[in-house]
CSV table of C-alpha atoms and ligand atoms in Angstrom, one decimal:
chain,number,residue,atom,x,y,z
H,323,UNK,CA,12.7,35.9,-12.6
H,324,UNK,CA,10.6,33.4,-10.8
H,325,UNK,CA,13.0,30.9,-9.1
H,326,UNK,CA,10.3,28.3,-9.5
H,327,UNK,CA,9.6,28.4,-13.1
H,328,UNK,CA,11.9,25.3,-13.7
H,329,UNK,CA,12.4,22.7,-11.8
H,330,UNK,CA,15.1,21.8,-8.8
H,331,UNK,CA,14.4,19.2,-6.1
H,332,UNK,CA,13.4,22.0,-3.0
H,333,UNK,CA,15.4,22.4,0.2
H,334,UNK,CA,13.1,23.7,3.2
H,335,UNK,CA,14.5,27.0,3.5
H,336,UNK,CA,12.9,26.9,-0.7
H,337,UNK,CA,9.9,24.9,0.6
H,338,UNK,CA,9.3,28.2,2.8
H,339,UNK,CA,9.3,30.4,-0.2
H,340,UNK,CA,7.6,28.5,-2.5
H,341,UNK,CA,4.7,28.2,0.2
H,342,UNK,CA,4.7,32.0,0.6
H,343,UNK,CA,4.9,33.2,-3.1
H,344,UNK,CA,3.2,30.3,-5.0
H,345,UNK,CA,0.5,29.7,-2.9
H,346,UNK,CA,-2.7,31.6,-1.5
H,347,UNK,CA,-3.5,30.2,1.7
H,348,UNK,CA,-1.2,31.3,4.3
H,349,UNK,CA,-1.0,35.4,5.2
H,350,UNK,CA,2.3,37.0,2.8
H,351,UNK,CA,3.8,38.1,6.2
H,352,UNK,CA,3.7,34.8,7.7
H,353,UNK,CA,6.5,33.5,9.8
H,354,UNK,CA,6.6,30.0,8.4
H,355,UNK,CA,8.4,27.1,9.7
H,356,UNK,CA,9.5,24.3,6.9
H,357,UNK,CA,10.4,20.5,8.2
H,358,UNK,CA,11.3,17.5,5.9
H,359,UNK,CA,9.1,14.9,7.2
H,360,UNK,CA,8.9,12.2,5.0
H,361,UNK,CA,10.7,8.3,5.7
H,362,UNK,CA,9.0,7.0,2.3
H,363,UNK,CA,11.6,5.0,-0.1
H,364,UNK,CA,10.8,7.8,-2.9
H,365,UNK,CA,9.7,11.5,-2.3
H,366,UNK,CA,10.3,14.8,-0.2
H,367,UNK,CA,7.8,15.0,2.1
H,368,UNK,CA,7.8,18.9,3.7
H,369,UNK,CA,5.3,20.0,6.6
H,370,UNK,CA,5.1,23.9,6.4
H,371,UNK,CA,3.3,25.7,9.3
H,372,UNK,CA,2.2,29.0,10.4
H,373,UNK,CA,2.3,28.8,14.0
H,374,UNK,CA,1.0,31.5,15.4
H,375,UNK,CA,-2.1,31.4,12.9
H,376,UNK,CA,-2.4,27.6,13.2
H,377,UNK,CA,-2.3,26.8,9.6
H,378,UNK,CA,-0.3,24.3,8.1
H,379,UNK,CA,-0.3,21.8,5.1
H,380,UNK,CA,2.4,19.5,3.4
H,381,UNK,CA,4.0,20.0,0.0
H,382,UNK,CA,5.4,16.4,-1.6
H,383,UNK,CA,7.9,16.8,-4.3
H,384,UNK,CA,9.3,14.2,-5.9
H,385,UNK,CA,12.8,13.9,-7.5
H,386,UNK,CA,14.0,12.7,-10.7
H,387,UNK,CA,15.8,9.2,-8.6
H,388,UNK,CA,14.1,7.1,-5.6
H,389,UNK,CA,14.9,8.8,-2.6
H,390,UNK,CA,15.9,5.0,-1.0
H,391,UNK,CA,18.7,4.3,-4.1
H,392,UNK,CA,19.5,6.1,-7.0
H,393,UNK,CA,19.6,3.1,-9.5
H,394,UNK,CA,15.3,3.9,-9.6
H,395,UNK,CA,15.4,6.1,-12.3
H,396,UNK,CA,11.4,7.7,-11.8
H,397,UNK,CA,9.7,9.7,-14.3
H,398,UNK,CA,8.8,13.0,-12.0
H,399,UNK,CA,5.4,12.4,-14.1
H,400,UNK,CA,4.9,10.1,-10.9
H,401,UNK,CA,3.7,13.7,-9.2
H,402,UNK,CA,0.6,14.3,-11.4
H,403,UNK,CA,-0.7,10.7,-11.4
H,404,UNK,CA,-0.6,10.9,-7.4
H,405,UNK,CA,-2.4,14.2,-7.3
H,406,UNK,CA,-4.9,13.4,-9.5
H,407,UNK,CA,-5.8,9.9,-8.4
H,408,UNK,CA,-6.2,11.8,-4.8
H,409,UNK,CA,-9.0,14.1,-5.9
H,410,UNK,CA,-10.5,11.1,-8.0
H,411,UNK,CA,-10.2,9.1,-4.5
H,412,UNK,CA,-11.6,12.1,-2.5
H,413,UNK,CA,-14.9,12.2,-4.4
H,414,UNK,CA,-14.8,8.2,-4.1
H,415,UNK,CA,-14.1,7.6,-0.9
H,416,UNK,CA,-14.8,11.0,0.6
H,417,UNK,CA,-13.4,11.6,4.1
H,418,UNK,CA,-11.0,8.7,3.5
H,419,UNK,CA,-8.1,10.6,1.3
H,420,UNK,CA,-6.7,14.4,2.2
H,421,UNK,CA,-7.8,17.0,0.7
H,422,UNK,CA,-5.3,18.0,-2.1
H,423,UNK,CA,-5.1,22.0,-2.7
H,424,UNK,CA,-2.6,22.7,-5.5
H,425,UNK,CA,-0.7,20.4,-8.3
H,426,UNK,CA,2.5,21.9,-9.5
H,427,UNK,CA,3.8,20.5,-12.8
H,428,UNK,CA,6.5,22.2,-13.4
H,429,UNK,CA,7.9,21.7,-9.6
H,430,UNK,CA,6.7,18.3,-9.6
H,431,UNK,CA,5.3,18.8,-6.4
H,432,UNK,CA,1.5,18.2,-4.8
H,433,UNK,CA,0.2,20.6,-1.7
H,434,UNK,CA,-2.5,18.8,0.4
H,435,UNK,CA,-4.1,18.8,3.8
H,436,UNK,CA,-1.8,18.2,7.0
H,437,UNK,CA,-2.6,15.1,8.7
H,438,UNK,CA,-0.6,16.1,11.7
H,439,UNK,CA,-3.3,15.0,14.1
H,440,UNK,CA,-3.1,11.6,12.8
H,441,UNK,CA,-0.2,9.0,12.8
H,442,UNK,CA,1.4,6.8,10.1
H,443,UNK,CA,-0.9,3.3,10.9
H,444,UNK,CA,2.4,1.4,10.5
H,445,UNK,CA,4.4,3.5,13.5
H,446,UNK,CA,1.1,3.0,16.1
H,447,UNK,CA,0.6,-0.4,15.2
H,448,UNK,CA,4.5,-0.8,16.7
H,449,UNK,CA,3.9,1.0,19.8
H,450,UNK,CA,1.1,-2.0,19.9
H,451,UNK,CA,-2.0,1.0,19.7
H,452,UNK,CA,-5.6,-0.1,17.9
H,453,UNK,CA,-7.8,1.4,16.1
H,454,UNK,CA,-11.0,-0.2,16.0
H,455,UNK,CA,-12.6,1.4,13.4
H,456,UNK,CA,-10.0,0.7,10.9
H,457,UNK,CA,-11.5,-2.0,9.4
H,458,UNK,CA,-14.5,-0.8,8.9
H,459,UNK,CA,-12.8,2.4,6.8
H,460,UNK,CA,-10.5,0.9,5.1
H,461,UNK,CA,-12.6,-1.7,3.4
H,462,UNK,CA,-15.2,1.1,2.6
H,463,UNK,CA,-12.2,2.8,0.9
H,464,UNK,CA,-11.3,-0.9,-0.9
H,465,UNK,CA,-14.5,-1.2,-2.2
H,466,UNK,CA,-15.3,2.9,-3.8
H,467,UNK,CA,-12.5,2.8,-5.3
H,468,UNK,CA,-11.9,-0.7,-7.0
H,469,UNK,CA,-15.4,-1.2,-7.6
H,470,UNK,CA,-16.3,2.2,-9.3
H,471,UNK,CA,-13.5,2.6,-11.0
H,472,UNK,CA,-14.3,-1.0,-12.8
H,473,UNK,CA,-15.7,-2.0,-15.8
H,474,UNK,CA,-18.7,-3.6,-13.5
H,475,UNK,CA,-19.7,-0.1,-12.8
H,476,UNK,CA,-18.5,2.1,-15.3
H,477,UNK,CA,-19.0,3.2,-18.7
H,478,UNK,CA,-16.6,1.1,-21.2
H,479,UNK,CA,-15.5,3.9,-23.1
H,480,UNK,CA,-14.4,6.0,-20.1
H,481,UNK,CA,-12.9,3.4,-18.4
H,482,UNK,CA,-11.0,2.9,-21.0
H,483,UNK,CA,-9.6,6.8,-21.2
H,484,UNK,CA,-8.8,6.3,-17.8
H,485,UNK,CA,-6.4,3.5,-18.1
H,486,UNK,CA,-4.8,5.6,-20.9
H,487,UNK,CA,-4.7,8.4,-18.3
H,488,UNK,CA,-3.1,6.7,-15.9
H,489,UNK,CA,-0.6,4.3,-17.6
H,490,UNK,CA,2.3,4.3,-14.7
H,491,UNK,CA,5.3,2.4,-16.6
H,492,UNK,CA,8.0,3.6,-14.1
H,493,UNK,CA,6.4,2.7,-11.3
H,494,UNK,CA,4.7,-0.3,-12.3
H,495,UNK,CA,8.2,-1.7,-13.7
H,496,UNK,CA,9.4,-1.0,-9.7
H,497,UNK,CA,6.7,-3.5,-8.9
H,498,UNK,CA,7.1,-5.9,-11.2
H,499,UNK,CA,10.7,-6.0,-10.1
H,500,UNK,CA,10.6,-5.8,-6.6
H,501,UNK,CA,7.8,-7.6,-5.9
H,502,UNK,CA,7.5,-10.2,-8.6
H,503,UNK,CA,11.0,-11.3,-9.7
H,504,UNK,CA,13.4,-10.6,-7.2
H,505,UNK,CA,12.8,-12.1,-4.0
H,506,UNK,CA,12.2,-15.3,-6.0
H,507,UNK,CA,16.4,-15.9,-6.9
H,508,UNK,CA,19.3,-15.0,-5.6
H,509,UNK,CA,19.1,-11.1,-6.9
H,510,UNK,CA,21.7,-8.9,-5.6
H,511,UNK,CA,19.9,-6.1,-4.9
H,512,UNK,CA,17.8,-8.4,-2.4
H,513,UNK,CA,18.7,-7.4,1.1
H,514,UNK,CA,18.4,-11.6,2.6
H,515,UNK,CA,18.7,-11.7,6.4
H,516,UNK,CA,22.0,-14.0,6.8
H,517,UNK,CA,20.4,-17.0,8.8
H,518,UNK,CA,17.5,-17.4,6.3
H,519,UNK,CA,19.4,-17.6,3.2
H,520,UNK,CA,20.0,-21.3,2.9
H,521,UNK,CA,16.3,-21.8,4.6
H,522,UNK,CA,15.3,-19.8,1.6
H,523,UNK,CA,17.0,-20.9,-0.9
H,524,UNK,CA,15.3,-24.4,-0.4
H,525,UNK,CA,11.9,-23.5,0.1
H,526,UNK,CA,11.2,-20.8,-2.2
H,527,UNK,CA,14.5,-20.2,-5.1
H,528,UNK,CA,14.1,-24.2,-5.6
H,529,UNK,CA,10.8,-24.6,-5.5
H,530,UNK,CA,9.8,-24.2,-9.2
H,531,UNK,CA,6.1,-24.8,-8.5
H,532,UNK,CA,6.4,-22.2,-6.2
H,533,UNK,CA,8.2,-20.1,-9.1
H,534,UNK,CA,5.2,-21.3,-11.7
H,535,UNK,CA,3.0,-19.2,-9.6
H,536,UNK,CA,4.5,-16.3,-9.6
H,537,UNK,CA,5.0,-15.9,-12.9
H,538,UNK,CA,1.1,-16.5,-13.2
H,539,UNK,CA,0.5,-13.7,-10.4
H,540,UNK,CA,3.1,-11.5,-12.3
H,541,UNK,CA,1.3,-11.4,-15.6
H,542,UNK,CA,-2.2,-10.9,-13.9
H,543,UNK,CA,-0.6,-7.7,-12.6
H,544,UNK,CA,0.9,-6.8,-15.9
H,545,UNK,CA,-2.2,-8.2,-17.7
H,546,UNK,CA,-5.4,-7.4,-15.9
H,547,UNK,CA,-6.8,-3.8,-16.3
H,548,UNK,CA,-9.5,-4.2,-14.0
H,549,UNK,CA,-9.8,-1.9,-11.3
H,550,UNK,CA,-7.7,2.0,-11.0
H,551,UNK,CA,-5.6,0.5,-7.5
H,552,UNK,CA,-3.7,2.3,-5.3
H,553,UNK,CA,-1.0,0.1,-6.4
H,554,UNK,CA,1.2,0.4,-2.6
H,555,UNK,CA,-1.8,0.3,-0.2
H,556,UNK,CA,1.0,-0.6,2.8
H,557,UNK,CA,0.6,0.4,6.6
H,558,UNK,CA,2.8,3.6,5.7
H,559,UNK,CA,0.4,4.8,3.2
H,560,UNK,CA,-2.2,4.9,5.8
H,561,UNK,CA,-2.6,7.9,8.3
H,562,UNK,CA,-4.8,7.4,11.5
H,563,UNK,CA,-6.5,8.1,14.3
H,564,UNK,CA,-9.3,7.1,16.7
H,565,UNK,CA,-12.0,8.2,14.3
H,566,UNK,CA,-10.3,8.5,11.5
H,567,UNK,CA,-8.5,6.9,8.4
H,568,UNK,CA,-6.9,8.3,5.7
H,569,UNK,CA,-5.1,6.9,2.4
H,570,UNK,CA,-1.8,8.4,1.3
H,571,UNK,CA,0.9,7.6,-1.9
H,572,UNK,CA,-1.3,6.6,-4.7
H,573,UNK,CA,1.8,7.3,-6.8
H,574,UNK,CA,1.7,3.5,-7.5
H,575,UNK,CA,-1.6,3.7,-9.0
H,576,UNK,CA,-2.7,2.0,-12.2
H,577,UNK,CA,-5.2,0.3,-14.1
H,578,UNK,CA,-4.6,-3.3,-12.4
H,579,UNK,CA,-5.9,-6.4,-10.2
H,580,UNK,CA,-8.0,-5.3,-7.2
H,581,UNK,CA,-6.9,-8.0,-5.5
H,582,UNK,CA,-3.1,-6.4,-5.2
H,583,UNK,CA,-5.1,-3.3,-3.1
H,584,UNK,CA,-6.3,-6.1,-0.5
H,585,UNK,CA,-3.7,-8.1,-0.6
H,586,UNK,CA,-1.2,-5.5,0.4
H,587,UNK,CA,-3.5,-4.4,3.1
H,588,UNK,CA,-3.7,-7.9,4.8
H,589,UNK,CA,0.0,-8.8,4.7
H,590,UNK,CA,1.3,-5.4,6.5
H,591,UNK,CA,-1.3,-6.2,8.7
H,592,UNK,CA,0.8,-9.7,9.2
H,593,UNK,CA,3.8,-7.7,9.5
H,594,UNK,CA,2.8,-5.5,12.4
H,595,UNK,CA,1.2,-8.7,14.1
H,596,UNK,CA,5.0,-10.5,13.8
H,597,UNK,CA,6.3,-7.6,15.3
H,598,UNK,CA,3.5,-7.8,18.2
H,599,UNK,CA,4.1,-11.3,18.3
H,600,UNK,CA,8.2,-10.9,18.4
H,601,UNK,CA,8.5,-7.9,21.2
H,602,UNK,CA,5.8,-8.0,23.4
H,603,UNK,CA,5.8,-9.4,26.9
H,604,UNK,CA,3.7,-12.3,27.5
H,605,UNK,CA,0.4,-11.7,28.7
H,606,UNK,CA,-3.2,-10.2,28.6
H,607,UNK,CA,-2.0,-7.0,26.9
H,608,UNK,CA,0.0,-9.1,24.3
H,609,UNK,CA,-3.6,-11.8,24.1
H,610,UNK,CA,-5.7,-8.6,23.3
H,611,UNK,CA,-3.6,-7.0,20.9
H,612,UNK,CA,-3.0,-10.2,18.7
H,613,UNK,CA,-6.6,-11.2,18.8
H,614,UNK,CA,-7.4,-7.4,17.5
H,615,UNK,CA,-4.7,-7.7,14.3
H,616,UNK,CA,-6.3,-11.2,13.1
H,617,UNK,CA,-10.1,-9.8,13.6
H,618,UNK,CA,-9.2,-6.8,11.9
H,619,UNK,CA,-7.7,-8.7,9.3
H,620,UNK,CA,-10.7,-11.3,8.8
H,621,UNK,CA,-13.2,-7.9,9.5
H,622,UNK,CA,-11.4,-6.6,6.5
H,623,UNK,CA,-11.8,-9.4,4.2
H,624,UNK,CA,-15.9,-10.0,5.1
H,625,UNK,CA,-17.0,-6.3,5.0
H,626,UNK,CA,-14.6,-6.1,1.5
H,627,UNK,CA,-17.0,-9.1,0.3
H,628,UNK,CA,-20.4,-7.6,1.8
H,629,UNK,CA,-19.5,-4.5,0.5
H,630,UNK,CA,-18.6,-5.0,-2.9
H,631,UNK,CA,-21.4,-7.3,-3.6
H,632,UNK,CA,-24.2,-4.5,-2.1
H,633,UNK,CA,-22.3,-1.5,-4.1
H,634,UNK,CA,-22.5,-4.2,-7.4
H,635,UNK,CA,-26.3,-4.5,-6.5
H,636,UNK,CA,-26.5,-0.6,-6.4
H,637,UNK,CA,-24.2,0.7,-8.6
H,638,UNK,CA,-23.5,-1.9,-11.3
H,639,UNK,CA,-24.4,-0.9,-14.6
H,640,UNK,CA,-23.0,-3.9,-16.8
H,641,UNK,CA,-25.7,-5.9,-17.7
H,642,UNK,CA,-24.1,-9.2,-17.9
H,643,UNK,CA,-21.8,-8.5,-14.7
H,644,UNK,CA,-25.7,-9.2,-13.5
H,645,UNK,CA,-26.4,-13.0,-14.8
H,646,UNK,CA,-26.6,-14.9,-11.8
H,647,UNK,CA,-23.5,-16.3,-10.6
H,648,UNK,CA,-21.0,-13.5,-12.1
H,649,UNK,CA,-20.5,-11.1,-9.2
H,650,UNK,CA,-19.2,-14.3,-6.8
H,651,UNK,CA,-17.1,-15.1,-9.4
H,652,UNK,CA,-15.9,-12.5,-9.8
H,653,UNK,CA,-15.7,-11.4,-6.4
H,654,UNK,CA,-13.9,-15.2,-5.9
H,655,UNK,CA,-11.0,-13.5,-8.4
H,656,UNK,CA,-10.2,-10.9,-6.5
H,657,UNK,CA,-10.0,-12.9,-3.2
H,658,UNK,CA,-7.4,-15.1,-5.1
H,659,UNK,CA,-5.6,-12.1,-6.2
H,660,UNK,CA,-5.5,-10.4,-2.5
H,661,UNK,CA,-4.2,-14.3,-1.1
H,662,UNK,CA,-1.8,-14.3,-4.1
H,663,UNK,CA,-0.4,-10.8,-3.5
H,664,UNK,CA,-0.5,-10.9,0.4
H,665,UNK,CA,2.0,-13.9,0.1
H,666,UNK,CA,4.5,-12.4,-2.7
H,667,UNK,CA,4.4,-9.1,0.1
H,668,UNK,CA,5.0,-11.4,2.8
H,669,UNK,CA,8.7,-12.8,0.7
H,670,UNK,CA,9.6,-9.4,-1.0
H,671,UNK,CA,9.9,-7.3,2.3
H,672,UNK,CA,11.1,-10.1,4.1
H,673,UNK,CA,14.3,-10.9,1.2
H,674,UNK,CA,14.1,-7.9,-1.0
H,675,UNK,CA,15.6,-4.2,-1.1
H,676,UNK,CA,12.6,-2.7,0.9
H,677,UNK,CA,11.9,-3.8,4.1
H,678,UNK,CA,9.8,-2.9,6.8
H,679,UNK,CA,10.1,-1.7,9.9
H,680,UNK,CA,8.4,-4.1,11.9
H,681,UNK,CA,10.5,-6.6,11.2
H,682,UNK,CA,13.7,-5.3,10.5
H,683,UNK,CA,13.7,-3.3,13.8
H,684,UNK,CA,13.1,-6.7,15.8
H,685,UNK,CA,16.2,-6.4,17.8
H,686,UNK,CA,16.5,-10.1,19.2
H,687,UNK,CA,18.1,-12.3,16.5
H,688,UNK,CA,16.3,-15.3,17.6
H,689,UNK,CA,13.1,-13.4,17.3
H,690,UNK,CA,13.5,-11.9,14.1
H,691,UNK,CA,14.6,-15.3,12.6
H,692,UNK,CA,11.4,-16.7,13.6
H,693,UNK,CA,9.2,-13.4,12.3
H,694,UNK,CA,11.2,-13.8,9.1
H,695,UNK,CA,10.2,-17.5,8.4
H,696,UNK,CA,7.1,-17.1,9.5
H,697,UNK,CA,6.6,-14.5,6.9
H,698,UNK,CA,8.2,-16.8,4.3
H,699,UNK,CA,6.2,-19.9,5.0
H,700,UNK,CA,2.7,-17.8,5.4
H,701,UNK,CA,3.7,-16.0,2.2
H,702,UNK,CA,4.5,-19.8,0.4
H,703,UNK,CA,1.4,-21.1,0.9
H,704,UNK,CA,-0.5,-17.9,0.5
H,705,UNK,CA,0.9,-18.0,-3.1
H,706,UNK,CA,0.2,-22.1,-3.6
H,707,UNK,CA,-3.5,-22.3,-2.0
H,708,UNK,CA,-4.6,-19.0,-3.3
H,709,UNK,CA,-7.7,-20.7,-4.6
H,710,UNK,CA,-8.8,-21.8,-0.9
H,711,UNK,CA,-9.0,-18.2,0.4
H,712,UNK,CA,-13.0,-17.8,0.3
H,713,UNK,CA,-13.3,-15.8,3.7
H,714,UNK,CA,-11.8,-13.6,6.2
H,715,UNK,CA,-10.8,-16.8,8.5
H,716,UNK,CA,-8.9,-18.7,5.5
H,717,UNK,CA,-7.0,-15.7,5.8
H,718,UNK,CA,-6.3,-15.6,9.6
H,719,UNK,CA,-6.0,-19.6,9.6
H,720,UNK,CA,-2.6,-19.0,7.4
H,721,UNK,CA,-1.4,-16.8,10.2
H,722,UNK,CA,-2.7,-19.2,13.3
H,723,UNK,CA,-1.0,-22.2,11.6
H,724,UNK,CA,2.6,-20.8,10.7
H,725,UNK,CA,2.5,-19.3,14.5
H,726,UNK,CA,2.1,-23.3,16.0
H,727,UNK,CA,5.0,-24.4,13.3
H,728,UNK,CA,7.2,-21.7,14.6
H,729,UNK,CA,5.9,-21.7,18.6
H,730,UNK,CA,8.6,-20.8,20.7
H,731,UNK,CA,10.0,-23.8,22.8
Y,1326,LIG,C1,12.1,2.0,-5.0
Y,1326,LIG,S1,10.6,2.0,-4.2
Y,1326,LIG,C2,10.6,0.7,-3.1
Y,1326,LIG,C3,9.3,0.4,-2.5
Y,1326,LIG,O1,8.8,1.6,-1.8
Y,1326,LIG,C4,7.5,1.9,-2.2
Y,1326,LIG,O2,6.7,2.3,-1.2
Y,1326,LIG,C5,7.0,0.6,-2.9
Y,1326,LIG,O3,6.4,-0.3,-2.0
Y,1326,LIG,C6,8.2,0.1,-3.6
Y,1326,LIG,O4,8.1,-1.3,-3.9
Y,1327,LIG,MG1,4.8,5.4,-0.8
């Protein structure tokens, strides 16, 4: 009997085996070497390689439970949705996404392209590297696959099979949650760094303007079926290198507001500028790197505009997305979205269960107090003067200001 003709969550010694019998691509007397790789909240992440024939590719199984607590209960379904949406993003954004080679549903589990020559963005933007393309890439990306995937450029009736086809409750209840509600009381499953806890319990848990617009931005995400999102478009879904970007994890993804793609984007981009901002030495080297995170961030919201409103010009094929004024408006919704969701990212990895690492690894109490309330305030007021954000520097102004509130003295 075929050991994988139901399922089990794989150990790599099983990785090893599945990779020889299941698949075609590396020789049957291969000596293969299996490693668990992956530091996501959710999945098993195995690298397998051939050395000697220098062939190697990643299998990604997920389990029944989040891999980060086992109160996520995960529909395993979570496998296909991510496979899929990768070829759909391949032949979007082509070059941009791996190359996926095999979907297993009865394992659960998705074989792709190794990436090994690139690194997670997240992990090289805390050893303070740059990558000056990235901008350009990632907004090319942004713009394929929220603005074909729309109703602005496709046809009604097969949009409409693809929100059916990729309906995510599971995951999109983990959003909802985690981003939406919880870091906006006194949850227990938020994870509050002790100092800010009374600091937060003023400015955000009383604040029930502040509250008002969340439950605004929360129903836009439930409610708006606008564009197929990656749905967790963080700086560890993104591999890179000099030349090259690629977009990971769209097990997230769903028919939702673009702006939530963008918005993500910008705010681990604030993340990884805190951490900058928090552990580097003063000096030229520190100047540079800084001035690189907020240009790539502004870069990222201009070329997002330019681009979407050329591919509308190109590609749009609603006729009354064409009456004059629609596409700005349009476009002006999704930039209130991205500022919306770039500040509830800002609160929920600062207070809730999933953290990141470039704050949570600052190591000097002082400093991470600062990083932390510095993401709080920036993520406030993103939230309140959404409807302000019209351009890349309304963006970067947010980040400029809360740094001369919190200067260091
Ligand atoms: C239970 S999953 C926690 C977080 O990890 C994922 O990457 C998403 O960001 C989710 O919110
Ligand atoms: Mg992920």
């Amino acid at each position: 009997m075929n050991k994988f003709n139901s399922y089990f969550t794989m150990t790599e010694s099983d990785v090893v085996q599945y990779a020889l019998s299941e698949l075609d691509f590396f020789a049957p007397d291969a000596e293969l070497t299996c490693k668990e790789i992956g530091d996501g909240n959710l999945n098993y992440v195995f690298r397998v390689e051939d050395a000697k024939a220098g062939r190697s590719l990643i299998i990604k199984q997920a389990g029944p439970v989040a891999r980060i607590s086992d109160e996520f209960k995960v529909s395993p379904d979570r496998n296909r949705i991510e496979a899929e949406i990768l070829r759909l993003q391949h032949d979007l954004a082509p070059g941009l996404v791996p190359e996926v080679y095999k979907y297993d549903a009865v394992m659960n589990c998705c074989v792709m392209e190794d990436l090994s020559d690139h690194e997670i963005l997240r992990t090289a933007l805390m050893q303070h590297k740059q990558f000056p393309l990235f901008a350009e890439h990632i907004s090319t990306f942004m713009v394929n696959t929220l603005l074909f995937t729309s109703d602005v450029v496709m046809n009604h009736k097969e949009k409409k099979q693809c929100v059916k086809q990729f309906i995510n409750p599971d995951l999109c209840e983990i959003t909802e949650d985690l981003v939406y509600t919880e870091p906006f009381y006194d949850c227990p499953r938020n994870d509050v760094y002790p100092p800010l806890r009374s600091f937060v319990k003023e400015y955000l848990w009383d604040d029930e303007a502040l509250l008002l617009e969340t439950a605004k931005l929360k129903f836009e995400f439930m409610t708006n079926a606008q564009s197929l999102i990656h749905g967790d478009l963080h700086t560890g879904s993104i591999f890179v290198k000099a030349d090259s970007t690629k977009v990971i994890d769209p097990e997230f993804a769903f028919y939702g507001p673009a702006g939530y793609d963008v918005g993500n984007v910008v705010a681990n981009l604030i993340f990884a500028f805190l951490h900058a901002e928090s552990v580097m030495e003063e000096g030229a080297e520190k100047e540079i790197h800084l001035d690189w995170l907020l240009t790539t961030i502004r870069d990222i919201v201009d070329l997002f505009k330019t681009k979407l409103m050329e591919a509308w010009q190109e590609k749009g094929t609603e006729r009354t997305a064409r009456f004059k004024g629609f596409p700005e408006y349009y476009l002006d919704m999704i930039l209130q979205d991205t500022a919306g969701v770039a500040g509830l990212e800002l609160c929920r990895r600062t207070l809730g269960i999933a953290g990141v690492k470039d704050i949570t690894s600052i190591s000097d109490a002082s400093a991470r107090e600062r990083a932390e309330k510095m993401c709080i305030v920036m993520g406030k007021r993103f939230i309140m003067e959404r409807k302000q954000m019209k351009n890349g520097a309304d963006f970067t102004n947010v980040v400029a200001a809360a740094g001369e509130v919190y200067s260091r003295s």
